[in-house]
Amino acid sequence: MRPNAALFIAISLLSGFGSSAMSLVAGIWILDLTGSVSLAALAGLCVYAPVLGGPWLGALLDRAPRRPLVMAVNLALSAVLLSLLTVRGPEQTWLIFLVSCAYGLSYVLIDAGESALLPSALSPTELGDVNGWRSSAQEGMKLVAPLVGAGLYAWRGGHAVVLLSAATPVLVAVLYAAVRLKRLPPVRPSDRPTGVRVGLAVLFAHRALRVTVVLAAVSIAMSGFTTAANYAIVTTGLGLPTTFLGVLLSAQGAGSVVGGIVVGRLIARWSPVTVGVAGTTLFAVSCLVRCLPWWPGTVAASVVAGVGLPWALVAAVTAVQTHTPTAMLGRVSGTANTAMFGPVALAIPLGSAIVHFGERRTLVAAAAICLACAAGAAQRHWTWRQTERASTVSPRRSGRLHAGTPW
């Protein structure tokens, strides 16, 4: 493994550990301070809300040096986290919400920044593998960090978790400084994108970008749409305690780790579009398997979903990094993040409302939507490949005929 690849994986491990530990503790801390479940849930909303500003936040990365900006975001996040050391009672709860919003902003900027930096640090053949390993690292930390964060909170309180979480962005900034970037030709002012809509235009003008981002957006949205149905399947359909949801979460995390490890090789062998179709199809299959009144099937479905979702996501991210002009990587990456993660904010409450008509109907509806999108993408991709092959063969044939024509 090359040093740059190892550095980016280490960055994913550290940032995933710090953010996962703090995201759980933030809700617990608010609940302990206020006794309000609703306020505790709002901490998660504060984290995801800034995703809607992806096109504007990503534009900052196209106007400023990307590595210094990403390093500055990490250092600023660490400083904001340290403000939680002043929290003593319910009257300082607003600081926890502020830090949750800061995390959301940093996610958008850092995700777009890493997507823009990776092509300058790695060869095109390495992008799929490294994106998959980064996904596995982040998912692995989601299994470990919440337990560590909750245990540290129970032992030493919220301030101890704050100090741990504030240290990780500083270490991440140091690792960013150690990454060796290739020298790229300077971008002329005329080449720089103007207007927020430009990122969206580029994203949907290229076939591979358009298809993979839509597949990832549908898969992620349907994962949120089926959240309430999954709860109902466990508690009502299977008659199991709510703690069984932890088993399913761990099973999905294990599937995500495995899926992230192999997805890079699959992208290199096939294409981002093919892997995106496969990932969306796997998630649809997991929804159908959850409908079975058999708890081992539900566990297996969680593993399959854990494999499918990273495949769809990594395929889209790799396509963006591969097919986007360097001068526009920040804006297009930010727009892609908004397109992929923004719909889940609507899908979760919609799924919570529709689940009253039956949890299995909700899962079947999600599977049908995913399968329809995957089938449409596969059919168009196959048609495009056939057209491309025909256009490649025709000139050769015409050339041979022309060569044999007497003058």
Short mmCIF file of C-alpha atoms in Angstrom, two decimals:
data_model
loop_
_atom_site.label_atom_id
_atom_site.label_comp_id
_atom_site.label_asym_id
_atom_site.label_seq_id
_atom_site.Cartn_x
_atom_site.Cartn_y
_atom_site.Cartn_z
CA MET A 1 0.00 0.00 0.00
CA ARG A 2 1.38 3.41 -0.95
CA PRO A 3 1.95 6.06 1.76
CA ASN A 4 -0.79 8.38 0.47
CA ALA A 5 -3.34 5.56 0.47
CA ALA A 6 -2.37 4.60 4.04
CA LEU A 7 -2.65 8.24 5.15
CA PHE A 8 -6.16 8.63 3.76
CA ILE A 9 -7.28 5.40 5.43
CA ALA A 10 -5.78 6.58 8.74
CA ILE A 11 -7.62 9.89 8.29
CA SER A 12 -10.90 7.99 7.83
CA LEU A 13 -10.23 5.90 10.94
CA LEU A 14 -9.49 8.91 13.15
CA SER A 15 -12.27 11.14 11.88
CA GLY A 16 -14.76 8.26 11.98
CA PHE A 17 -13.81 7.42 15.54
CA GLY A 18 -14.11 10.97 16.88
CA SER A 19 -17.35 11.83 15.09
CA SER A 20 -19.09 8.52 15.87
CA ALA A 21 -18.23 8.75 19.56
CA MET A 22 -19.44 12.34 19.85
CA SER A 23 -22.61 11.89 17.78
CA LEU A 24 -23.95 9.28 20.22
CA VAL A 25 -22.84 11.12 23.34
CA ALA A 26 -24.39 14.40 22.16
CA GLY A 27 -27.88 12.90 22.22
CA ILE A 28 -27.30 11.15 25.56
CA TRP A 29 -25.90 14.33 27.09
CA ILE A 30 -28.90 16.42 25.96
CA LEU A 31 -31.28 13.77 27.28
CA ASP A 32 -29.55 13.74 30.67
CA LEU A 33 -29.55 17.55 30.89
CA THR A 34 -33.12 18.21 29.74
CA GLY A 35 -34.98 14.91 30.07
CA SER A 36 -36.45 15.54 26.60
CA VAL A 37 -36.29 12.79 23.99
CA SER A 38 -37.36 15.24 21.26
CA LEU A 39 -34.48 17.62 22.01
CA ALA A 40 -32.05 14.71 22.01
CA ALA A 41 -33.26 13.64 18.57
CA LEU A 42 -32.79 17.18 17.23
CA ALA A 43 -29.03 16.80 17.67
CA GLY A 44 -29.03 14.32 14.79
CA LEU A 45 -31.07 16.70 12.64
CA CYS A 46 -28.50 19.44 13.23
CA VAL A 47 -25.80 17.12 11.88
CA TYR A 48 -27.63 16.29 8.65
CA ALA A 49 -29.21 19.69 7.88
CA PRO A 50 -25.98 21.29 6.49
CA VAL A 51 -25.88 18.61 3.76
CA LEU A 52 -28.49 20.71 1.92
CA GLY A 53 -25.86 23.44 1.53
CA GLY A 54 -23.43 21.12 -0.26
CA PRO A 55 -23.28 23.04 -3.58
CA TRP A 56 -22.45 26.33 -1.84
CA LEU A 57 -20.03 24.82 0.67
CA GLY A 58 -18.31 22.80 -2.05
CA ALA A 59 -17.82 25.99 -4.05
CA LEU A 60 -15.46 27.22 -1.30
CA LEU A 61 -13.12 24.35 -2.16
CA ASP A 62 -12.94 25.51 -5.79
CA ARG A 63 -12.03 29.06 -4.78
CA ALA A 64 -9.43 28.33 -2.09
CA PRO A 65 -6.44 25.96 -1.72
CA ARG A 66 -8.11 22.68 -0.85
CA ARG A 67 -5.65 21.09 1.56
CA PRO A 68 -5.20 24.23 3.74
CA LEU A 69 -8.97 24.69 3.82
CA VAL A 70 -9.64 21.09 4.91
CA MET A 71 -6.92 21.36 7.57
CA ALA A 72 -8.42 24.64 8.80
CA VAL A 73 -11.89 23.05 9.02
CA ASN A 74 -10.53 20.26 11.22
CA LEU A 75 -8.71 22.69 13.52
CA ALA A 76 -11.81 24.91 13.77
CA LEU A 77 -13.93 21.86 14.62
CA SER A 78 -11.53 20.97 17.42
CA ALA A 79 -11.80 24.52 18.83
CA VAL A 80 -15.62 24.44 18.68
CA LEU A 81 -15.67 21.08 20.44
CA LEU A 82 -13.64 22.48 23.33
CA SER A 83 -16.43 24.98 23.98
CA LEU A 84 -18.44 22.04 25.39
CA LEU A 85 -16.13 22.03 28.41
CA THR A 86 -18.24 24.94 29.69
CA VAL A 87 -21.46 22.88 29.71
CA ARG A 88 -22.66 22.47 33.28
CA GLY A 89 -26.45 22.42 33.09
CA PRO A 90 -29.54 22.65 30.83
CA GLU A 91 -28.91 26.33 30.13
CA GLN A 92 -25.79 25.43 28.12
CA THR A 93 -27.59 22.82 25.98
CA TRP A 94 -27.50 25.22 23.02
CA LEU A 95 -23.74 24.67 22.85
CA ILE A 96 -24.26 20.97 22.11
CA PHE A 97 -26.61 21.89 19.27
CA LEU A 98 -24.02 24.35 17.99
CA VAL A 99 -21.35 21.66 17.96
CA SER A 100 -23.72 19.27 16.16
CA CYS A 101 -24.22 21.89 13.45
CA ALA A 102 -20.45 22.38 13.28
CA TYR A 103 -20.03 18.65 12.76
CA GLY A 104 -22.56 18.77 9.93
CA LEU A 105 -20.74 21.64 8.23
CA SER A 106 -17.40 19.90 8.62
CA TYR A 107 -18.79 16.67 7.15
CA VAL A 108 -19.83 18.45 3.97
CA LEU A 109 -16.59 20.40 3.58
CA ILE A 110 -14.28 17.51 4.50
CA ASP A 111 -16.10 14.94 2.36
CA ALA A 112 -16.02 17.26 -0.64
CA GLY A 113 -12.42 18.22 0.16
CA GLU A 114 -11.24 14.62 0.34
CA SER A 115 -13.00 13.81 -2.93
CA ALA A 116 -11.18 16.76 -4.51
CA LEU A 117 -7.80 15.85 -3.00
CA LEU A 118 -7.78 12.12 -3.71
CA PRO A 119 -7.29 12.43 -7.50
CA SER A 120 -4.27 14.66 -6.80
CA ALA A 121 -2.76 12.10 -4.41
CA LEU A 122 -3.56 8.76 -6.05
CA SER A 123 -3.56 7.24 -9.50
CA PRO A 124 -6.96 6.66 -11.17
CA THR A 125 -6.59 2.89 -10.70
CA GLU A 126 -6.22 3.34 -6.92
CA LEU A 127 -9.31 5.50 -6.38
CA GLY A 128 -11.85 2.68 -6.20
CA ASP A 129 -9.77 0.61 -3.77
CA VAL A 130 -8.97 3.52 -1.47
CA ASN A 131 -12.58 4.76 -1.47
CA GLY A 132 -13.68 1.25 -0.50
CA TRP A 133 -11.08 0.96 2.26
CA ARG A 134 -12.07 4.39 3.58
CA SER A 135 -15.70 3.26 3.66
CA SER A 136 -14.72 0.10 5.56
CA ALA A 137 -12.67 2.15 8.02
CA GLN A 138 -15.55 4.52 8.71
CA GLU A 139 -18.07 1.71 9.10
CA GLY A 140 -15.68 -0.19 11.37
CA MET A 141 -15.39 2.85 13.61
CA LYS A 142 -19.19 3.03 13.82
CA LEU A 143 -19.06 -0.36 15.52
CA VAL A 144 -16.33 0.55 17.99
CA ALA A 145 -16.51 4.29 18.67
CA PRO A 146 -20.08 4.50 20.05
CA LEU A 147 -19.25 1.83 22.65
CA VAL A 148 -16.06 3.65 23.64
CA GLY A 149 -17.85 7.00 23.75
CA ALA A 150 -20.76 5.71 25.81
CA GLY A 151 -18.42 3.89 28.20
CA LEU A 152 -16.21 6.95 28.67
CA TYR A 153 -19.30 9.12 29.20
CA ALA A 154 -20.61 6.76 31.88
CA TRP A 155 -17.20 6.65 33.56
CA ARG A 156 -15.94 10.23 33.40
CA GLY A 157 -18.80 12.29 31.94
CA GLY A 158 -19.25 14.33 28.78
CA HIS A 159 -16.13 16.46 29.21
CA ALA A 160 -13.86 13.41 28.84
CA VAL A 161 -15.55 12.52 25.54
CA VAL A 162 -15.12 16.13 24.41
CA LEU A 163 -11.36 16.02 25.00
CA LEU A 164 -11.05 12.73 23.12
CA SER A 165 -13.16 13.94 20.19
CA ALA A 166 -11.35 17.29 20.04
CA ALA A 167 -7.96 15.58 19.74
CA THR A 168 -8.87 13.55 16.64
CA PRO A 169 -9.39 16.53 14.23
CA VAL A 170 -5.95 17.89 15.22
CA LEU A 171 -4.36 14.55 14.38
CA VAL A 172 -6.31 14.46 11.12
CA ALA A 173 -4.98 17.90 10.17
CA VAL A 174 -1.42 16.64 10.78
CA LEU A 175 -2.04 13.65 8.52
CA TYR A 176 -3.40 15.90 5.78
CA ALA A 177 -0.16 17.90 5.95
CA ALA A 178 1.82 14.68 5.38
CA VAL A 179 -0.04 13.76 2.17
CA ARG A 180 2.09 14.26 -0.93
CA LEU A 181 0.06 15.85 -3.74
CA LYS A 182 0.95 15.77 -7.41
CA ARG A 183 1.67 19.08 -9.06
CA LEU A 184 -1.25 19.94 -11.27
CA PRO A 185 -1.32 22.63 -13.94
CA PRO A 186 -2.58 25.92 -12.51
CA VAL A 187 -6.24 26.61 -13.08
CA ARG A 188 -6.86 29.75 -15.08
CA PRO A 189 -9.54 32.14 -13.80
CA SER A 190 -11.55 31.49 -16.97
CA ASP A 191 -11.56 27.76 -16.15
CA ARG A 192 -13.02 28.22 -12.69
CA PRO A 193 -16.72 27.46 -12.37
CA THR A 194 -19.13 30.32 -11.89
CA GLY A 195 -22.51 29.85 -10.28
CA VAL A 196 -23.82 27.13 -8.03
CA ARG A 197 -25.85 25.53 -10.82
CA VAL A 198 -22.68 24.69 -12.72
CA GLY A 199 -21.93 21.80 -10.33
CA LEU A 200 -25.39 20.35 -10.89
CA ALA A 201 -25.05 20.78 -14.66
CA VAL A 202 -21.72 18.91 -14.72
CA LEU A 203 -23.06 16.21 -12.41
CA PHE A 204 -25.98 15.34 -14.66
CA ALA A 205 -24.32 16.00 -18.01
CA HIS A 206 -22.05 12.96 -17.76
CA ARG A 207 -23.81 9.60 -18.01
CA ALA A 208 -21.68 7.75 -15.42
CA LEU A 209 -22.04 10.58 -12.89
CA ARG A 210 -25.76 10.95 -13.42
CA VAL A 211 -26.56 7.24 -13.15
CA THR A 212 -24.34 6.39 -10.17
CA VAL A 213 -25.41 9.43 -8.12
CA VAL A 214 -29.09 8.70 -8.75
CA LEU A 215 -28.61 5.05 -7.76
CA ALA A 216 -26.81 6.05 -4.56
CA ALA A 217 -29.46 8.68 -3.76
CA VAL A 218 -32.29 6.17 -4.20
CA SER A 219 -30.54 3.50 -2.12
CA ILE A 220 -29.72 5.88 0.74
CA ALA A 221 -33.19 7.45 0.66
CA MET A 222 -34.84 4.04 0.80
CA SER A 223 -32.62 3.06 3.73
CA GLY A 224 -34.11 6.01 5.61
CA PHE A 225 -37.59 5.28 4.27
CA THR A 226 -37.49 1.76 5.77
CA THR A 227 -36.12 2.76 9.18
CA ALA A 228 -39.52 2.74 10.90
CA ALA A 229 -40.49 -0.46 9.09
CA ASN A 230 -37.36 -2.19 10.37
CA TYR A 231 -38.27 -1.20 13.93
CA ALA A 232 -41.79 -2.53 13.42
CA ILE A 233 -40.56 -5.80 11.90
CA VAL A 234 -38.42 -6.49 14.97
CA THR A 235 -40.89 -5.49 17.67
CA THR A 236 -44.24 -6.40 16.05
CA GLY A 237 -43.48 -8.82 13.25
CA LEU A 238 -40.90 -10.93 15.07
CA GLY A 239 -41.93 -10.13 18.66
CA LEU A 240 -38.31 -9.47 19.69
CA PRO A 241 -37.04 -6.86 22.18
CA THR A 242 -35.80 -3.53 20.88
CA THR A 243 -32.26 -4.48 21.90
CA PHE A 244 -32.25 -6.86 18.90
CA LEU A 245 -31.86 -3.74 16.77
CA GLY A 246 -28.30 -3.56 18.06
CA VAL A 247 -27.64 -7.01 16.60
CA LEU A 248 -28.99 -5.86 13.24
CA LEU A 249 -26.88 -2.69 13.35
CA SER A 250 -23.76 -4.73 14.05
CA ALA A 251 -24.63 -7.16 11.23
CA GLN A 252 -25.07 -4.28 8.81
CA GLY A 253 -21.78 -2.76 9.96
CA ALA A 254 -19.99 -6.05 9.37
CA GLY A 255 -21.46 -6.23 5.88
CA SER A 256 -20.33 -2.66 5.19
CA VAL A 257 -16.77 -3.48 6.21
CA VAL A 258 -16.65 -6.46 3.87
CA GLY A 259 -18.41 -4.58 1.07
CA GLY A 260 -15.98 -1.68 1.32
CA ILE A 261 -12.96 -3.97 1.09
CA VAL A 262 -14.03 -5.61 -2.20
CA VAL A 263 -15.82 -2.73 -3.96
CA GLY A 264 -12.64 -1.18 -5.37
CA ARG A 265 -11.71 -4.37 -7.20
CA LEU A 266 -15.23 -4.67 -8.58
CA ILE A 267 -15.16 -1.10 -9.91
CA ALA A 268 -11.78 -1.73 -11.57
CA ARG A 269 -13.04 -4.97 -13.16
CA TRP A 270 -16.45 -3.76 -14.27
CA SER A 271 -17.43 -0.07 -13.98
CA PRO A 272 -18.94 2.33 -11.41
CA VAL A 273 -22.33 2.05 -13.10
CA THR A 274 -22.36 -1.76 -12.93
CA VAL A 275 -21.32 -1.74 -9.26
CA GLY A 276 -23.92 0.94 -8.48
CA VAL A 277 -26.63 -1.19 -10.07
CA ALA A 278 -25.46 -4.22 -8.09
CA GLY A 279 -25.45 -2.26 -4.82
CA THR A 280 -28.97 -0.92 -5.34
CA THR A 281 -30.19 -4.39 -6.28
CA LEU A 282 -28.65 -5.91 -3.16
CA PHE A 283 -30.41 -3.37 -0.97
CA ALA A 284 -33.71 -4.18 -2.69
CA VAL A 285 -33.13 -7.88 -1.99
CA SER A 286 -32.43 -7.08 1.67
CA CYS A 287 -35.78 -5.29 1.93
CA LEU A 288 -37.62 -8.32 0.55
CA VAL A 289 -35.78 -10.75 2.84
CA ARG A 290 -36.74 -8.63 5.86
CA CYS A 291 -40.37 -9.43 5.08
CA LEU A 292 -39.80 -13.08 6.01
CA PRO A 293 -41.10 -13.98 9.51
CA TRP A 294 -37.71 -15.46 10.46
CA TRP A 295 -35.14 -13.66 12.57
CA PRO A 296 -32.03 -15.27 10.96
CA GLY A 297 -33.34 -13.95 7.64
CA THR A 298 -33.56 -10.46 9.13
CA VAL A 299 -29.95 -10.69 10.29
CA ALA A 300 -28.86 -11.91 6.84
CA ALA A 301 -30.81 -9.04 5.24
CA SER A 302 -28.88 -6.57 7.40
CA VAL A 303 -25.59 -8.02 6.19
CA VAL A 304 -26.74 -7.78 2.55
CA ALA A 305 -27.88 -4.18 3.07
CA GLY A 306 -24.50 -3.42 4.63
CA VAL A 307 -22.79 -4.67 1.48
CA GLY A 308 -25.13 -3.00 -1.00
CA LEU A 309 -25.22 0.54 0.38
CA PRO A 310 -21.41 1.08 0.33
CA TRP A 311 -21.25 -0.35 -3.19
CA ALA A 312 -23.75 2.22 -4.43
CA LEU A 313 -22.10 5.06 -2.51
CA VAL A 314 -18.47 4.25 -3.38
CA ALA A 315 -19.38 3.76 -7.04
CA ALA A 316 -20.87 7.26 -7.16
CA VAL A 317 -17.95 8.88 -5.30
CA THR A 318 -15.40 7.17 -7.56
CA ALA A 319 -17.30 8.25 -10.68
CA VAL A 320 -17.31 11.85 -9.46
CA GLN A 321 -13.57 11.78 -8.79
CA THR A 322 -12.81 10.14 -12.13
CA HIS A 323 -14.99 12.13 -14.52
CA THR A 324 -15.06 15.65 -13.00
CA PRO A 325 -12.66 18.38 -14.18
CA THR A 326 -10.09 19.25 -11.49
CA ALA A 327 -11.22 22.87 -11.22
CA MET A 328 -14.76 21.78 -10.35
CA LEU A 329 -14.18 18.82 -8.03
CA GLY A 330 -15.13 20.69 -4.86
CA ARG A 331 -18.40 22.00 -6.21
CA VAL A 332 -19.44 18.80 -7.97
CA SER A 333 -18.53 16.69 -4.91
CA GLY A 334 -20.57 18.95 -2.64
CA THR A 335 -23.51 18.85 -5.04
CA ALA A 336 -23.25 15.07 -5.27
CA ASN A 337 -23.31 14.78 -1.46
CA THR A 338 -26.45 16.91 -1.34
CA ALA A 339 -28.08 14.83 -4.08
CA MET A 340 -27.20 11.55 -2.35
CA PHE A 341 -27.90 12.42 1.30
CA GLY A 342 -30.44 15.25 1.07
CA PRO A 343 -33.47 13.08 0.13
CA VAL A 344 -33.09 10.97 3.28
CA ALA A 345 -34.29 13.95 5.35
CA LEU A 346 -37.67 13.63 3.61
CA ALA A 347 -37.64 9.85 3.30
CA ILE A 348 -37.39 9.18 7.05
CA PRO A 349 -40.58 11.05 8.10
CA LEU A 350 -42.40 9.77 4.98
CA GLY A 351 -41.52 6.19 5.89
CA SER A 352 -42.60 6.82 9.47
CA ALA A 353 -46.03 7.87 8.22
CA ILE A 354 -46.50 5.12 5.64
CA VAL A 355 -45.49 2.33 8.03
CA HIS A 356 -48.95 2.61 9.59
CA PHE A 357 -50.28 0.90 6.46
CA GLY A 358 -48.03 -2.10 7.17
CA GLU A 359 -44.31 -2.55 7.64
CA ARG A 360 -44.04 -5.25 4.96
CA ARG A 361 -45.82 -3.05 2.43
CA THR A 362 -43.30 -0.33 3.17
CA LEU A 363 -40.39 -2.70 2.60
CA VAL A 364 -41.89 -4.06 -0.63
CA ALA A 365 -42.45 -0.50 -1.89
CA ALA A 366 -38.82 0.39 -1.16
CA ALA A 367 -37.62 -2.76 -2.91
CA ALA A 368 -39.79 -2.01 -5.96
CA ILE A 369 -38.41 1.52 -6.23
CA CYS A 370 -34.80 0.30 -5.96
CA LEU A 371 -35.32 -2.52 -8.47
CA ALA A 372 -37.01 -0.17 -10.95
CA CYS A 373 -34.12 2.29 -10.75
CA ALA A 374 -31.52 -0.48 -11.01
CA ALA A 375 -33.27 -2.07 -14.00
CA GLY A 376 -33.58 1.27 -15.78
CA ALA A 377 -29.92 2.09 -15.16
CA ALA A 378 -28.79 -1.36 -16.29
CA GLN A 379 -30.88 -1.20 -19.47
CA ARG A 380 -29.58 2.25 -20.41
CA HIS A 381 -26.02 1.25 -19.59
CA TRP A 382 -26.31 -1.87 -21.78
CA THR A 383 -27.81 0.17 -24.64
CA TRP A 384 -25.03 2.74 -24.36
CA ARG A 385 -22.35 0.03 -24.38
CA GLN A 386 -23.89 -1.55 -27.47
CA THR A 387 -23.97 1.81 -29.21
CA GLU A 388 -20.38 2.49 -28.20
CA ARG A 389 -19.23 -0.88 -29.56
CA ALA A 390 -21.10 -0.32 -32.79
CA SER A 391 -19.53 3.10 -33.26
CA THR A 392 -16.09 1.57 -32.56
CA VAL A 393 -16.51 -1.31 -35.01
CA SER A 394 -18.10 0.65 -37.85
CA PRO A 395 -15.08 2.86 -38.65
CA ARG A 396 -12.85 -0.23 -38.80
CA ARG A 397 -15.19 -1.95 -41.22
CA SER A 398 -15.57 1.16 -43.35
CA GLY A 399 -11.80 1.58 -43.32
CA ARG A 400 -11.23 -1.94 -44.65
CA LEU A 401 -13.85 -1.46 -47.36
CA HIS A 402 -12.37 1.86 -48.32
CA ALA A 403 -8.90 0.34 -48.47
CA GLY A 404 -10.08 -2.27 -50.94
CA THR A 405 -11.92 0.15 -53.21
CA PRO A 406 -10.15 0.76 -56.51
CA TRP A 407 -9.36 4.36 -57.38
#
